Amino acid sequence: MTVMEQRGTYRPTPPPAWQPRTDPAPLLPDAEPYRVLGTDAAAQADPELLRRLYAQLVRGRRYNVQATALTKQGRLAVYPSSTGQEACEVAAALVLEERDWLFPSYRDTLAVVARGVDPVEALTLLRGDWHTGYDPYEHRVAPLCTPLATQLPHAVGLAHAARLKGDDVVALAMVGDGGTSEGDFHEALNFAAVWQAPVVFLVQNNGFAISVPLAKQTAAPSLAHKAVGYGMPGRLVDGNDAAAVHEVLADAVRRAREGGGPTLVEAVTYRIDAHTNADDATRYRGDAEVETWREHDPIQLLEREMTARGLLDEAARQSARDAAEVMAADLRTRMNQDPALDPMDLFSHVYAEPTPQLREQQALLRAELEAEQEGAHR
């Protein structure tokens, strides 16, 4: 070792033939979020897709309002609303084929419902009833993930395994801006890029990680720029523009399916409601900021475009609202029914083969329950 190396000032010089492994230019996101609605590109948007998006946005908004009301009635323990983020939620669900997998975070119950999961089953975990609440394999939807970003490595593992098996499957993993600061985010993107796994990472940048604003979360030009460091494309999109989010995600899913590897998509949106019903958002943001984002509402943006193109009239609006009310009424009725819970279900689906400790605990609980029943009959 030289004296310079010992002093810690040695800087190795790359050999003359050294070149970057990948040209970073094609990986860089656009300077501004990509938009469709209100631009010339809107004329090319498929009318049938716009109608599907609109119906799901209206239904999703009503779902958020109803679920929030259920927390006030004590029927839900907690609900992280996605009001204002419906375009991201709906687009993420509609862009996938039936064989693909969705990996949601705790705020993505609307995406889970739009994917086809029963609205009551999607809320079961937040109700504190029974495990996940739905069958992940039936719907190709992973369990709602409460720990930040831990669903991302799971998505990479599933997608990589599917490719090794020759299955034509893409995984779409959803995460918030706060989750991008977690180690799981780094590990997932790094592995996905190295393995060229068919994964799409959708970051819903809604401005806050609970009370922590984005400026205290990262110094990067955008969260989409983080993709370049891993060797994958970064895309920046207006998260309240349902048509734009769907188009960008569709391109990313297509690229992944064709063997092009992962993509990181940052959707710039806003969380209109508080973090959850237990949060007081007025402590860290002002009403003026919220009202500014209300003017960029995803439903209103789509309504204006469809009305201008003659794709939406008052009858169609009312039809969408009526369908949403039917869903909300059914949700209220079924959530107001007390679930029939079996304490022995605590031990179901924990391990494929129960461990000795689990069998011992199961036997103890069964004995306690039987003793209680005998005492009640005396």
mmCIF file of C-alpha atoms in Angstrom:
data_model
loop_
_atom_site.group_PDB
_atom_site.id
_atom_site.type_symbol
_atom_site.label_atom_id
_atom_site.label_comp_id
_atom_site.label_asym_id
_atom_site.label_seq_id
_atom_site.Cartn_x
_atom_site.Cartn_y
_atom_site.Cartn_z
ATOM 1 C CA MET A 1 0.000 0.000 0.000
ATOM 2 C CA THR A 2 1.322 3.429 -0.922
ATOM 3 C CA VAL A 3 1.643 6.361 1.458
ATOM 4 C CA MET A 4 -1.242 8.057 -0.370
ATOM 5 C CA GLU A 5 -3.433 4.997 0.170
ATOM 6 C CA GLN A 6 -2.525 4.885 3.863
ATOM 7 C CA ARG A 7 -3.493 8.525 4.281
ATOM 8 C CA GLY A 8 -6.866 7.848 2.695
ATOM 9 C CA THR A 9 -6.396 10.307 -0.190
ATOM 10 C CA TYR A 10 -5.762 7.765 -2.946
ATOM 11 C CA ARG A 11 -8.279 7.942 -5.795
ATOM 12 C CA PRO A 12 -7.983 5.097 -8.322
ATOM 13 C CA THR A 13 -8.237 6.140 -11.963
ATOM 14 C CA PRO A 14 -10.405 3.967 -14.217
ATOM 15 C CA PRO A 15 -8.603 2.338 -17.142
ATOM 16 C CA PRO A 16 -8.733 4.195 -20.461
ATOM 17 C CA ALA A 17 -11.231 1.739 -21.937
ATOM 18 C CA TRP A 18 -13.730 2.198 -19.095
ATOM 19 C CA GLN A 19 -17.281 2.994 -20.205
ATOM 20 C CA PRO A 20 -20.587 3.162 -18.323
ATOM 21 C CA ARG A 21 -22.429 -0.133 -18.443
ATOM 22 C CA THR A 22 -25.611 1.611 -19.501
ATOM 23 C CA ASP A 23 -26.226 4.938 -21.173
ATOM 24 C CA PRO A 24 -28.149 6.822 -18.457
ATOM 25 C CA ALA A 25 -29.910 9.204 -20.864
ATOM 26 C CA PRO A 26 -32.734 6.826 -21.953
ATOM 27 C CA LEU A 27 -33.421 5.971 -18.301
ATOM 28 C CA LEU A 28 -34.034 9.550 -17.188
ATOM 29 C CA PRO A 29 -37.628 10.660 -16.589
ATOM 30 C CA ASP A 30 -39.195 13.651 -18.306
ATOM 31 C CA ALA A 31 -38.630 17.033 -16.705
ATOM 32 C CA GLU A 32 -42.386 17.442 -16.139
ATOM 33 C CA PRO A 33 -45.049 14.852 -15.255
ATOM 34 C CA TYR A 34 -46.565 13.278 -18.361
ATOM 35 C CA ARG A 35 -50.167 14.324 -19.037
ATOM 36 C CA VAL A 36 -52.909 13.284 -21.444
ATOM 37 C CA LEU A 37 -56.113 15.007 -20.321
ATOM 38 C CA GLY A 38 -56.318 18.574 -21.555
ATOM 39 C CA THR A 39 -53.577 18.023 -24.153
ATOM 40 C CA ASP A 40 -53.527 17.047 -27.827
ATOM 41 C CA ALA A 41 -52.807 13.456 -26.782
ATOM 42 C CA ALA A 42 -56.297 13.179 -25.286
ATOM 43 C CA ALA A 43 -57.830 12.859 -28.749
ATOM 44 C CA GLN A 44 -56.031 9.521 -29.139
ATOM 45 C CA ALA A 45 -57.351 8.074 -25.871
ATOM 46 C CA ASP A 46 -59.659 5.082 -26.310
ATOM 47 C CA PRO A 47 -63.262 6.178 -25.521
ATOM 48 C CA GLU A 48 -64.143 2.808 -24.014
ATOM 49 C CA LEU A 49 -61.118 2.957 -21.721
ATOM 50 C CA LEU A 50 -62.111 6.462 -20.602
ATOM 51 C CA ARG A 51 -65.607 5.200 -19.765
ATOM 52 C CA ARG A 52 -64.198 2.327 -17.731
ATOM 53 C CA LEU A 53 -61.836 4.642 -15.900
ATOM 54 C CA TYR A 54 -64.613 7.111 -15.150
ATOM 55 C CA ALA A 55 -67.000 4.476 -13.775
ATOM 56 C CA GLN A 56 -64.254 3.106 -11.516
ATOM 57 C CA LEU A 57 -63.179 6.575 -10.340
ATOM 58 C CA VAL A 58 -66.722 7.469 -9.290
ATOM 59 C CA ARG A 59 -67.138 4.103 -7.610
ATOM 60 C CA GLY A 60 -63.763 4.489 -5.918
ATOM 61 C CA ARG A 61 -64.548 7.932 -4.543
ATOM 62 C CA ARG A 62 -67.800 6.638 -3.068
ATOM 63 C CA TYR A 63 -65.946 3.651 -1.629
ATOM 64 C CA ASN A 64 -63.459 5.938 0.123
ATOM 65 C CA VAL A 65 -66.230 8.103 1.561
ATOM 66 C CA GLN A 66 -68.187 5.072 2.788
ATOM 67 C CA ALA A 67 -65.179 3.344 4.324
ATOM 68 C CA THR A 68 -64.232 6.556 6.154
ATOM 69 C CA ALA A 69 -67.778 6.795 7.520
ATOM 70 C CA LEU A 70 -67.540 3.195 8.763
ATOM 71 C CA THR A 71 -64.576 4.146 10.961
ATOM 72 C CA LYS A 72 -66.704 6.835 12.629
ATOM 73 C CA GLN A 73 -69.395 4.238 13.273
ATOM 74 C CA GLY A 74 -66.912 1.862 14.890
ATOM 75 C CA ARG A 75 -67.245 -0.717 12.112
ATOM 76 C CA LEU A 76 -63.651 -0.255 10.987
ATOM 77 C CA ALA A 77 -60.668 0.056 13.312
ATOM 78 C CA VAL A 78 -58.778 2.267 10.877
ATOM 79 C CA TYR A 79 -59.003 3.376 7.267
ATOM 80 C CA PRO A 80 -56.237 5.016 5.207
ATOM 81 C CA SER A 81 -58.251 6.898 2.594
ATOM 82 C CA SER A 82 -57.036 7.226 -0.996
ATOM 83 C CA THR A 83 -59.376 10.118 -1.833
ATOM 84 C CA GLY A 84 -57.594 12.222 -4.448
ATOM 85 C CA GLN A 85 -55.444 9.267 -5.501
ATOM 86 C CA GLU A 86 -58.196 7.289 -7.224
ATOM 87 C CA ALA A 87 -56.617 7.646 -10.675
ATOM 88 C CA CYS A 88 -53.484 5.795 -9.521
ATOM 89 C CA GLU A 89 -55.490 3.115 -7.736
ATOM 90 C CA VAL A 90 -57.854 2.405 -10.610
ATOM 91 C CA ALA A 91 -55.214 2.523 -13.350
ATOM 92 C CA ALA A 92 -52.988 0.095 -11.436
ATOM 93 C CA ALA A 93 -55.818 -2.443 -11.251
ATOM 94 C CA LEU A 94 -57.118 -2.062 -14.807
ATOM 95 C CA VAL A 95 -53.736 -2.222 -16.518
ATOM 96 C CA LEU A 96 -53.041 -5.799 -15.400
ATOM 97 C CA GLU A 97 -54.044 -9.029 -17.113
ATOM 98 C CA GLU A 98 -55.849 -11.677 -15.092
ATOM 99 C CA ARG A 99 -52.647 -13.748 -14.786
ATOM 100 C CA ASP A 100 -50.632 -10.830 -13.361
ATOM 101 C CA TRP A 101 -50.134 -9.998 -9.685
ATOM 102 C CA LEU A 102 -50.839 -6.825 -7.722
ATOM 103 C CA PHE A 103 -48.808 -6.072 -4.570
ATOM 104 C CA PRO A 104 -50.626 -3.334 -2.622
ATOM 105 C CA SER A 105 -49.754 -1.266 0.420
ATOM 106 C CA TYR A 106 -52.209 -0.568 3.235
ATOM 107 C CA ARG A 107 -53.596 2.512 1.418
ATOM 108 C CA ASP A 108 -54.401 0.582 -1.738
ATOM 109 C CA THR A 109 -57.693 -1.059 -0.768
ATOM 110 C CA LEU A 110 -59.350 0.744 -3.693
ATOM 111 C CA ALA A 111 -56.905 -0.852 -6.143
ATOM 112 C CA VAL A 112 -57.670 -4.204 -4.533
ATOM 113 C CA VAL A 113 -61.417 -3.665 -5.009
ATOM 114 C CA ALA A 114 -60.939 -2.453 -8.594
ATOM 115 C CA ARG A 115 -58.965 -5.644 -9.209
ATOM 116 C CA GLY A 116 -62.101 -7.639 -8.344
ATOM 117 C CA VAL A 117 -61.829 -8.386 -4.628
ATOM 118 C CA ASP A 118 -65.096 -8.119 -2.702
ATOM 119 C CA PRO A 119 -65.237 -4.677 -0.987
ATOM 120 C CA VAL A 120 -65.997 -6.245 2.403
ATOM 121 C CA GLU A 121 -63.156 -8.746 2.088
ATOM 122 C CA ALA A 122 -60.786 -5.921 1.141
ATOM 123 C CA LEU A 123 -61.605 -4.196 4.454
ATOM 124 C CA THR A 124 -61.458 -7.290 6.655
ATOM 125 C CA LEU A 125 -57.824 -6.786 7.677
ATOM 126 C CA LEU A 126 -58.518 -3.153 8.628
ATOM 127 C CA ARG A 127 -61.518 -4.367 10.584
ATOM 128 C CA GLY A 128 -59.305 -6.681 12.604
ATOM 129 C CA ASP A 129 -61.317 -9.777 11.775
ATOM 130 C CA TRP A 130 -59.497 -12.569 10.053
ATOM 131 C CA HIS A 131 -56.088 -12.800 8.404
ATOM 132 C CA THR A 132 -55.895 -11.132 4.981
ATOM 133 C CA GLY A 133 -59.649 -11.238 4.365
ATOM 134 C CA TYR A 134 -59.398 -12.557 0.805
ATOM 135 C CA ASP A 135 -57.678 -15.367 -1.057
ATOM 136 C CA PRO A 136 -54.534 -13.912 -2.685
ATOM 137 C CA TYR A 137 -54.262 -16.771 -5.173
ATOM 138 C CA GLU A 138 -57.848 -16.436 -6.364
ATOM 139 C CA HIS A 139 -57.493 -12.751 -7.207
ATOM 140 C CA ARG A 140 -53.733 -12.560 -7.838
ATOM 141 C CA VAL A 141 -53.571 -9.849 -5.180
ATOM 142 C CA ALA A 142 -50.987 -10.084 -2.395
ATOM 143 C CA PRO A 143 -52.094 -9.259 1.173
ATOM 144 C CA LEU A 144 -52.408 -5.578 2.059
ATOM 145 C CA CYS A 145 -49.003 -4.621 3.418
ATOM 146 C CA THR A 146 -48.784 -2.404 6.497
ATOM 147 C CA PRO A 147 -44.978 -2.399 7.034
ATOM 148 C CA LEU A 148 -43.509 0.122 4.607
ATOM 149 C CA ALA A 149 -42.173 -1.292 1.327
ATOM 150 C CA THR A 150 -41.849 -4.911 2.471
ATOM 151 C CA GLN A 151 -44.186 -5.972 -0.348
ATOM 152 C CA LEU A 152 -41.662 -4.820 -2.968
ATOM 153 C CA PRO A 153 -39.099 -7.645 -2.522
ATOM 154 C CA HIS A 154 -42.023 -10.084 -2.493
ATOM 155 C CA ALA A 155 -43.143 -8.741 -5.875
ATOM 156 C CA VAL A 156 -39.627 -9.104 -7.279
ATOM 157 C CA GLY A 157 -39.319 -12.661 -5.971
ATOM 158 C CA LEU A 158 -42.644 -13.719 -7.455
ATOM 159 C CA ALA A 159 -41.924 -12.091 -10.814
ATOM 160 C CA HIS A 160 -38.418 -13.559 -11.010
ATOM 161 C CA ALA A 161 -39.712 -17.025 -10.118
ATOM 162 C CA ALA A 162 -42.466 -16.747 -12.722
ATOM 163 C CA ARG A 163 -39.939 -15.899 -15.415
ATOM 164 C CA LEU A 164 -37.714 -18.815 -14.419
ATOM 165 C CA LYS A 165 -40.736 -21.108 -14.743
ATOM 166 C CA GLY A 166 -41.634 -19.634 -18.118
ATOM 167 C CA ASP A 167 -44.897 -18.095 -16.884
ATOM 168 C CA ASP A 168 -46.038 -14.952 -18.681
ATOM 169 C CA VAL A 169 -46.618 -12.949 -15.495
ATOM 170 C CA VAL A 170 -45.945 -9.330 -14.511
ATOM 171 C CA ALA A 171 -46.017 -8.035 -10.931
ATOM 172 C CA LEU A 172 -47.084 -4.464 -10.181
ATOM 173 C CA ALA A 173 -46.025 -3.230 -6.747
ATOM 174 C CA MET A 174 -47.474 -0.079 -5.185
ATOM 175 C CA VAL A 175 -45.710 2.055 -2.581
ATOM 176 C CA GLY A 176 -45.917 5.567 -1.160
ATOM 177 C CA ASP A 177 -43.265 8.268 -1.248
ATOM 178 C CA GLY A 178 -42.315 7.479 2.353
ATOM 179 C CA GLY A 179 -41.655 3.865 1.418
ATOM 180 C CA THR A 180 -38.894 4.922 -0.970
ATOM 181 C CA SER A 181 -36.701 5.702 2.052
ATOM 182 C CA GLU A 182 -36.868 2.114 3.283
ATOM 183 C CA GLY A 183 -34.154 -0.474 2.745
ATOM 184 C CA ASP A 184 -36.686 -2.840 1.184
ATOM 185 C CA PHE A 185 -37.196 -0.309 -1.615
ATOM 186 C CA HIS A 186 -33.483 -0.303 -2.414
ATOM 187 C CA GLU A 187 -33.162 -4.077 -2.237
ATOM 188 C CA ALA A 188 -36.218 -4.665 -4.423
ATOM 189 C CA LEU A 189 -35.155 -2.263 -7.162
ATOM 190 C CA ASN A 190 -31.575 -3.484 -7.118
ATOM 191 C CA PHE A 191 -32.515 -7.146 -7.432
ATOM 192 C CA ALA A 192 -35.201 -6.408 -10.023
ATOM 193 C CA ALA A 193 -32.750 -4.546 -12.252
ATOM 194 C CA VAL A 194 -29.949 -7.119 -11.920
ATOM 195 C CA TRP A 195 -32.304 -10.016 -12.621
ATOM 196 C CA GLN A 196 -34.323 -8.044 -15.198
ATOM 197 C CA ALA A 197 -37.445 -9.177 -13.361
ATOM 198 C CA PRO A 198 -40.831 -8.365 -14.936
ATOM 199 C CA VAL A 199 -41.887 -5.880 -12.252
ATOM 200 C CA VAL A 200 -43.429 -2.411 -12.348
ATOM 201 C CA PHE A 201 -42.934 -0.218 -9.284
ATOM 202 C CA LEU A 202 -45.624 2.441 -8.855
ATOM 203 C CA VAL A 203 -44.743 5.174 -6.360
ATOM 204 C CA GLN A 204 -47.760 7.247 -5.385
ATOM 205 C CA ASN A 205 -46.117 10.495 -4.355
ATOM 206 C CA ASN A 206 -48.973 12.050 -2.395
ATOM 207 C CA GLY A 207 -46.822 14.704 -0.742
ATOM 208 C CA PHE A 208 -46.556 13.317 2.771
ATOM 209 C CA ALA A 209 -45.351 10.265 4.668
ATOM 210 C CA ILE A 210 -47.873 10.820 7.463
ATOM 211 C CA SER A 211 -46.645 14.300 8.479
ATOM 212 C CA VAL A 212 -43.230 14.219 6.767
ATOM 213 C CA PRO A 213 -43.242 16.260 3.530
ATOM 214 C CA LEU A 214 -41.398 15.064 0.455
ATOM 215 C CA ALA A 215 -38.686 17.715 0.856
ATOM 216 C CA LYS A 216 -37.600 15.994 4.092
ATOM 217 C CA GLN A 217 -37.805 12.561 2.457
ATOM 218 C CA THR A 218 -35.390 12.999 -0.434
ATOM 219 C CA ALA A 219 -33.084 15.498 -2.130
ATOM 220 C CA ALA A 220 -33.469 13.797 -5.533
ATOM 221 C CA PRO A 221 -34.870 15.879 -8.436
ATOM 222 C CA SER A 222 -37.805 13.468 -8.423
ATOM 223 C CA LEU A 223 -38.430 10.001 -7.046
ATOM 224 C CA ALA A 224 -38.449 8.747 -10.637
ATOM 225 C CA HIS A 225 -34.785 9.789 -10.915
ATOM 226 C CA LYS A 226 -33.903 7.091 -8.385
ATOM 227 C CA ALA A 227 -34.468 4.526 -11.137
ATOM 228 C CA VAL A 228 -31.327 5.565 -12.986
ATOM 229 C CA GLY A 229 -29.062 4.486 -10.136
ATOM 230 C CA TYR A 230 -30.453 0.962 -10.405
ATOM 231 C CA GLY A 231 -30.264 0.775 -14.191
ATOM 232 C CA MET A 232 -33.964 0.918 -15.022
ATOM 233 C CA PRO A 233 -36.154 3.557 -16.677
ATOM 234 C CA GLY A 234 -37.888 6.156 -14.518
ATOM 235 C CA ARG A 235 -41.207 7.618 -15.599
ATOM 236 C CA LEU A 236 -42.856 10.726 -14.131
ATOM 237 C CA VAL A 237 -46.618 11.074 -14.589
ATOM 238 C CA ASP A 238 -49.468 13.262 -13.369
ATOM 239 C CA GLY A 239 -51.047 10.921 -10.842
ATOM 240 C CA ASN A 240 -54.445 12.653 -11.080
ATOM 241 C CA ASP A 241 -54.641 12.125 -14.845
ATOM 242 C CA ALA A 242 -56.226 8.669 -15.083
ATOM 243 C CA ALA A 243 -55.570 8.335 -18.816
ATOM 244 C CA ALA A 244 -51.901 9.288 -18.426
ATOM 245 C CA VAL A 245 -51.314 6.927 -15.484
ATOM 246 C CA HIS A 246 -52.944 4.065 -17.380
ATOM 247 C CA GLU A 247 -50.855 4.754 -20.495
ATOM 248 C CA VAL A 248 -47.554 4.960 -18.627
ATOM 249 C CA LEU A 249 -48.290 1.832 -16.591
ATOM 250 C CA ALA A 250 -49.448 -0.027 -19.708
ATOM 251 C CA ASP A 251 -46.144 0.797 -21.421
ATOM 252 C CA ALA A 252 -44.197 -0.380 -18.358
ATOM 253 C CA VAL A 253 -46.204 -3.622 -18.068
ATOM 254 C CA ARG A 254 -45.750 -4.302 -21.785
ATOM 255 C CA ARG A 255 -42.012 -3.701 -21.513
ATOM 256 C CA ALA A 256 -41.741 -6.051 -18.539
ATOM 257 C CA ARG A 257 -43.759 -8.767 -20.271
ATOM 258 C CA GLU A 258 -41.552 -8.570 -23.356
ATOM 259 C CA GLY A 259 -38.399 -9.103 -21.303
ATOM 260 C CA GLY A 260 -37.346 -5.472 -20.966
ATOM 261 C CA GLY A 261 -37.070 -5.599 -17.196
ATOM 262 C CA PRO A 262 -38.455 -3.346 -14.458
ATOM 263 C CA THR A 263 -39.654 0.268 -14.553
ATOM 264 C CA LEU A 264 -40.068 2.791 -11.740
ATOM 265 C CA VAL A 265 -43.108 5.046 -12.188
ATOM 266 C CA GLU A 266 -43.638 8.069 -9.970
ATOM 267 C CA ALA A 267 -47.218 9.337 -10.006
ATOM 268 C CA VAL A 268 -47.460 12.859 -8.574
ATOM 269 C CA THR A 269 -50.757 13.063 -6.697
ATOM 270 C CA TYR A 270 -52.118 14.271 -3.361
ATOM 271 C CA ARG A 271 -53.718 12.775 -0.283
ATOM 272 C CA ILE A 272 -56.828 14.916 0.236
ATOM 273 C CA ASP A 273 -57.858 13.223 3.480
ATOM 274 C CA ALA A 274 -55.708 12.711 6.555
ATOM 275 C CA HIS A 275 -53.210 9.850 6.738
ATOM 276 C CA THR A 276 -55.868 7.779 8.514
ATOM 277 C CA ASN A 277 -58.938 8.546 10.595
ATOM 278 C CA ALA A 278 -56.568 8.729 13.605
ATOM 279 C CA ASP A 279 -54.489 11.534 12.067
ATOM 280 C CA ASP A 280 -54.949 15.303 12.394
ATOM 281 C CA ALA A 281 -53.603 16.621 9.096
ATOM 282 C CA THR A 282 -54.213 20.258 10.065
ATOM 283 C CA ARG A 283 -51.121 20.057 12.292
ATOM 284 C CA TYR A 284 -48.757 19.848 9.328
ATOM 285 C CA ARG A 285 -50.522 21.325 6.267
ATOM 286 C CA GLY A 286 -52.861 24.210 5.526
ATOM 287 C CA ASP A 287 -56.349 24.291 4.042
ATOM 288 C CA ALA A 288 -55.182 26.404 1.097
ATOM 289 C CA GLU A 289 -52.815 23.649 -0.035
ATOM 290 C CA VAL A 290 -55.575 21.055 0.102
ATOM 291 C CA GLU A 291 -58.019 23.278 -1.801
ATOM 292 C CA THR A 292 -55.445 23.851 -4.537
ATOM 293 C CA TRP A 293 -55.250 20.126 -5.107
ATOM 294 C CA ARG A 294 -59.058 19.787 -5.030
ATOM 295 C CA GLU A 295 -59.039 21.893 -8.176
ATOM 296 C CA HIS A 296 -56.926 19.177 -9.798
ATOM 297 C CA ASP A 297 -59.365 16.428 -8.822
ATOM 298 C CA PRO A 298 -58.979 13.237 -10.925
ATOM 299 C CA ILE A 299 -62.740 12.822 -11.440
ATOM 300 C CA GLN A 300 -63.230 16.417 -12.548
ATOM 301 C CA LEU A 301 -60.266 16.221 -14.936
ATOM 302 C CA LEU A 302 -61.715 13.168 -16.640
ATOM 303 C CA GLU A 303 -65.254 14.556 -16.645
ATOM 304 C CA ARG A 304 -64.133 17.720 -18.439
ATOM 305 C CA GLU A 305 -62.281 15.770 -21.114
ATOM 306 C CA MET A 306 -65.078 13.286 -21.716
ATOM 307 C CA THR A 307 -67.734 15.999 -21.809
ATOM 308 C CA ALA A 308 -65.719 17.991 -24.340
ATOM 309 C CA ARG A 309 -65.426 14.905 -26.546
ATOM 310 C CA GLY A 310 -69.123 14.087 -26.250
ATOM 311 C CA LEU A 311 -68.416 10.885 -24.300
ATOM 312 C CA LEU A 312 -70.220 11.878 -21.105
ATOM 313 C CA ASP A 313 -73.650 13.401 -20.526
ATOM 314 C CA GLU A 314 -75.752 13.843 -17.397
ATOM 315 C CA ALA A 315 -77.425 10.462 -17.839
ATOM 316 C CA ALA A 316 -74.031 8.719 -17.903
ATOM 317 C CA ARG A 317 -72.902 10.684 -14.836
ATOM 318 C CA GLN A 318 -76.034 9.654 -12.964
ATOM 319 C CA SER A 319 -75.631 6.041 -14.007
ATOM 320 C CA ALA A 320 -72.104 5.973 -12.572
ATOM 321 C CA ARG A 321 -73.287 7.607 -9.343
ATOM 322 C CA ASP A 322 -76.194 5.169 -9.032
ATOM 323 C CA ALA A 323 -73.902 2.156 -9.453
ATOM 324 C CA ALA A 324 -71.574 3.587 -6.808
ATOM 325 C CA GLU A 325 -74.476 4.063 -4.391
ATOM 326 C CA VAL A 326 -75.544 0.444 -4.839
ATOM 327 C CA MET A 327 -72.014 -0.643 -3.933
ATOM 328 C CA ALA A 328 -71.940 1.688 -0.897
ATOM 329 C CA ALA A 329 -75.324 0.487 0.359
ATOM 330 C CA ASP A 330 -74.254 -3.145 0.100
ATOM 331 C CA LEU A 331 -70.998 -2.325 1.879
ATOM 332 C CA ARG A 332 -72.864 -0.599 4.722
ATOM 333 C CA THR A 333 -75.311 -3.469 5.146
ATOM 334 C CA ARG A 334 -72.702 -6.179 5.228
ATOM 335 C CA MET A 335 -70.234 -4.260 7.412
ATOM 336 C CA ASN A 336 -72.978 -3.634 9.965
ATOM 337 C CA GLN A 337 -73.304 -7.379 10.518
ATOM 338 C CA ASP A 338 -71.127 -8.655 13.326
ATOM 339 C CA PRO A 339 -68.757 -11.332 12.012
ATOM 340 C CA ALA A 340 -68.909 -14.851 13.423
ATOM 341 C CA LEU A 341 -65.378 -15.425 14.656
ATOM 342 C CA ASP A 342 -63.808 -18.729 15.641
ATOM 343 C CA PRO A 343 -60.835 -18.300 18.020
ATOM 344 C CA MET A 344 -59.279 -21.460 16.589
ATOM 345 C CA ASP A 345 -58.803 -19.629 13.304
ATOM 346 C CA LEU A 346 -55.836 -17.915 14.955
ATOM 347 C CA PHE A 347 -53.823 -20.992 14.046
ATOM 348 C CA SER A 348 -55.033 -21.397 10.476
ATOM 349 C CA HIS A 349 -52.719 -20.529 7.578
ATOM 350 C CA VAL A 350 -49.784 -19.600 9.831
ATOM 351 C CA TYR A 351 -47.596 -22.430 8.557
ATOM 352 C CA ALA A 352 -48.229 -25.012 5.842
ATOM 353 C CA GLU A 353 -47.243 -27.592 8.473
ATOM 354 C CA PRO A 354 -47.963 -26.413 12.051
ATOM 355 C CA THR A 355 -44.911 -26.285 14.326
ATOM 356 C CA PRO A 356 -44.843 -28.159 17.654
ATOM 357 C CA GLN A 357 -45.153 -24.826 19.502
ATOM 358 C CA LEU A 358 -48.190 -23.856 17.434
ATOM 359 C CA ARG A 359 -49.870 -27.217 18.053
ATOM 360 C CA GLU A 360 -49.205 -26.821 21.782
ATOM 361 C CA GLN A 361 -50.756 -23.337 21.808
ATOM 362 C CA GLN A 362 -53.707 -24.618 19.815
ATOM 363 C CA ALA A 363 -54.311 -27.406 22.312
ATOM 364 C CA LEU A 364 -54.118 -24.981 25.243
ATOM 365 C CA LEU A 365 -56.661 -22.630 23.693
ATOM 366 C CA ARG A 366 -58.993 -25.497 22.807
ATOM 367 C CA ALA A 367 -58.838 -26.730 26.403
ATOM 368 C CA GLU A 368 -59.624 -23.245 27.744
ATOM 369 C CA LEU A 369 -62.603 -22.857 25.406
ATOM 370 C CA GLU A 370 -63.965 -26.284 26.325
ATOM 371 C CA ALA A 371 -63.574 -25.471 30.037
ATOM 372 C CA GLU A 372 -65.516 -22.213 29.532
ATOM 373 C CA GLN A 373 -68.319 -24.082 27.738
ATOM 374 C CA GLU A 374 -68.538 -26.692 30.499
ATOM 375 C CA GLY A 375 -68.709 -23.960 33.124
ATOM 376 C CA ALA A 376 -71.470 -22.180 31.222
ATOM 377 C CA HIS A 377 -73.627 -25.346 31.187
ATOM 378 C CA ARG A 378 -73.372 -26.002 34.940
#
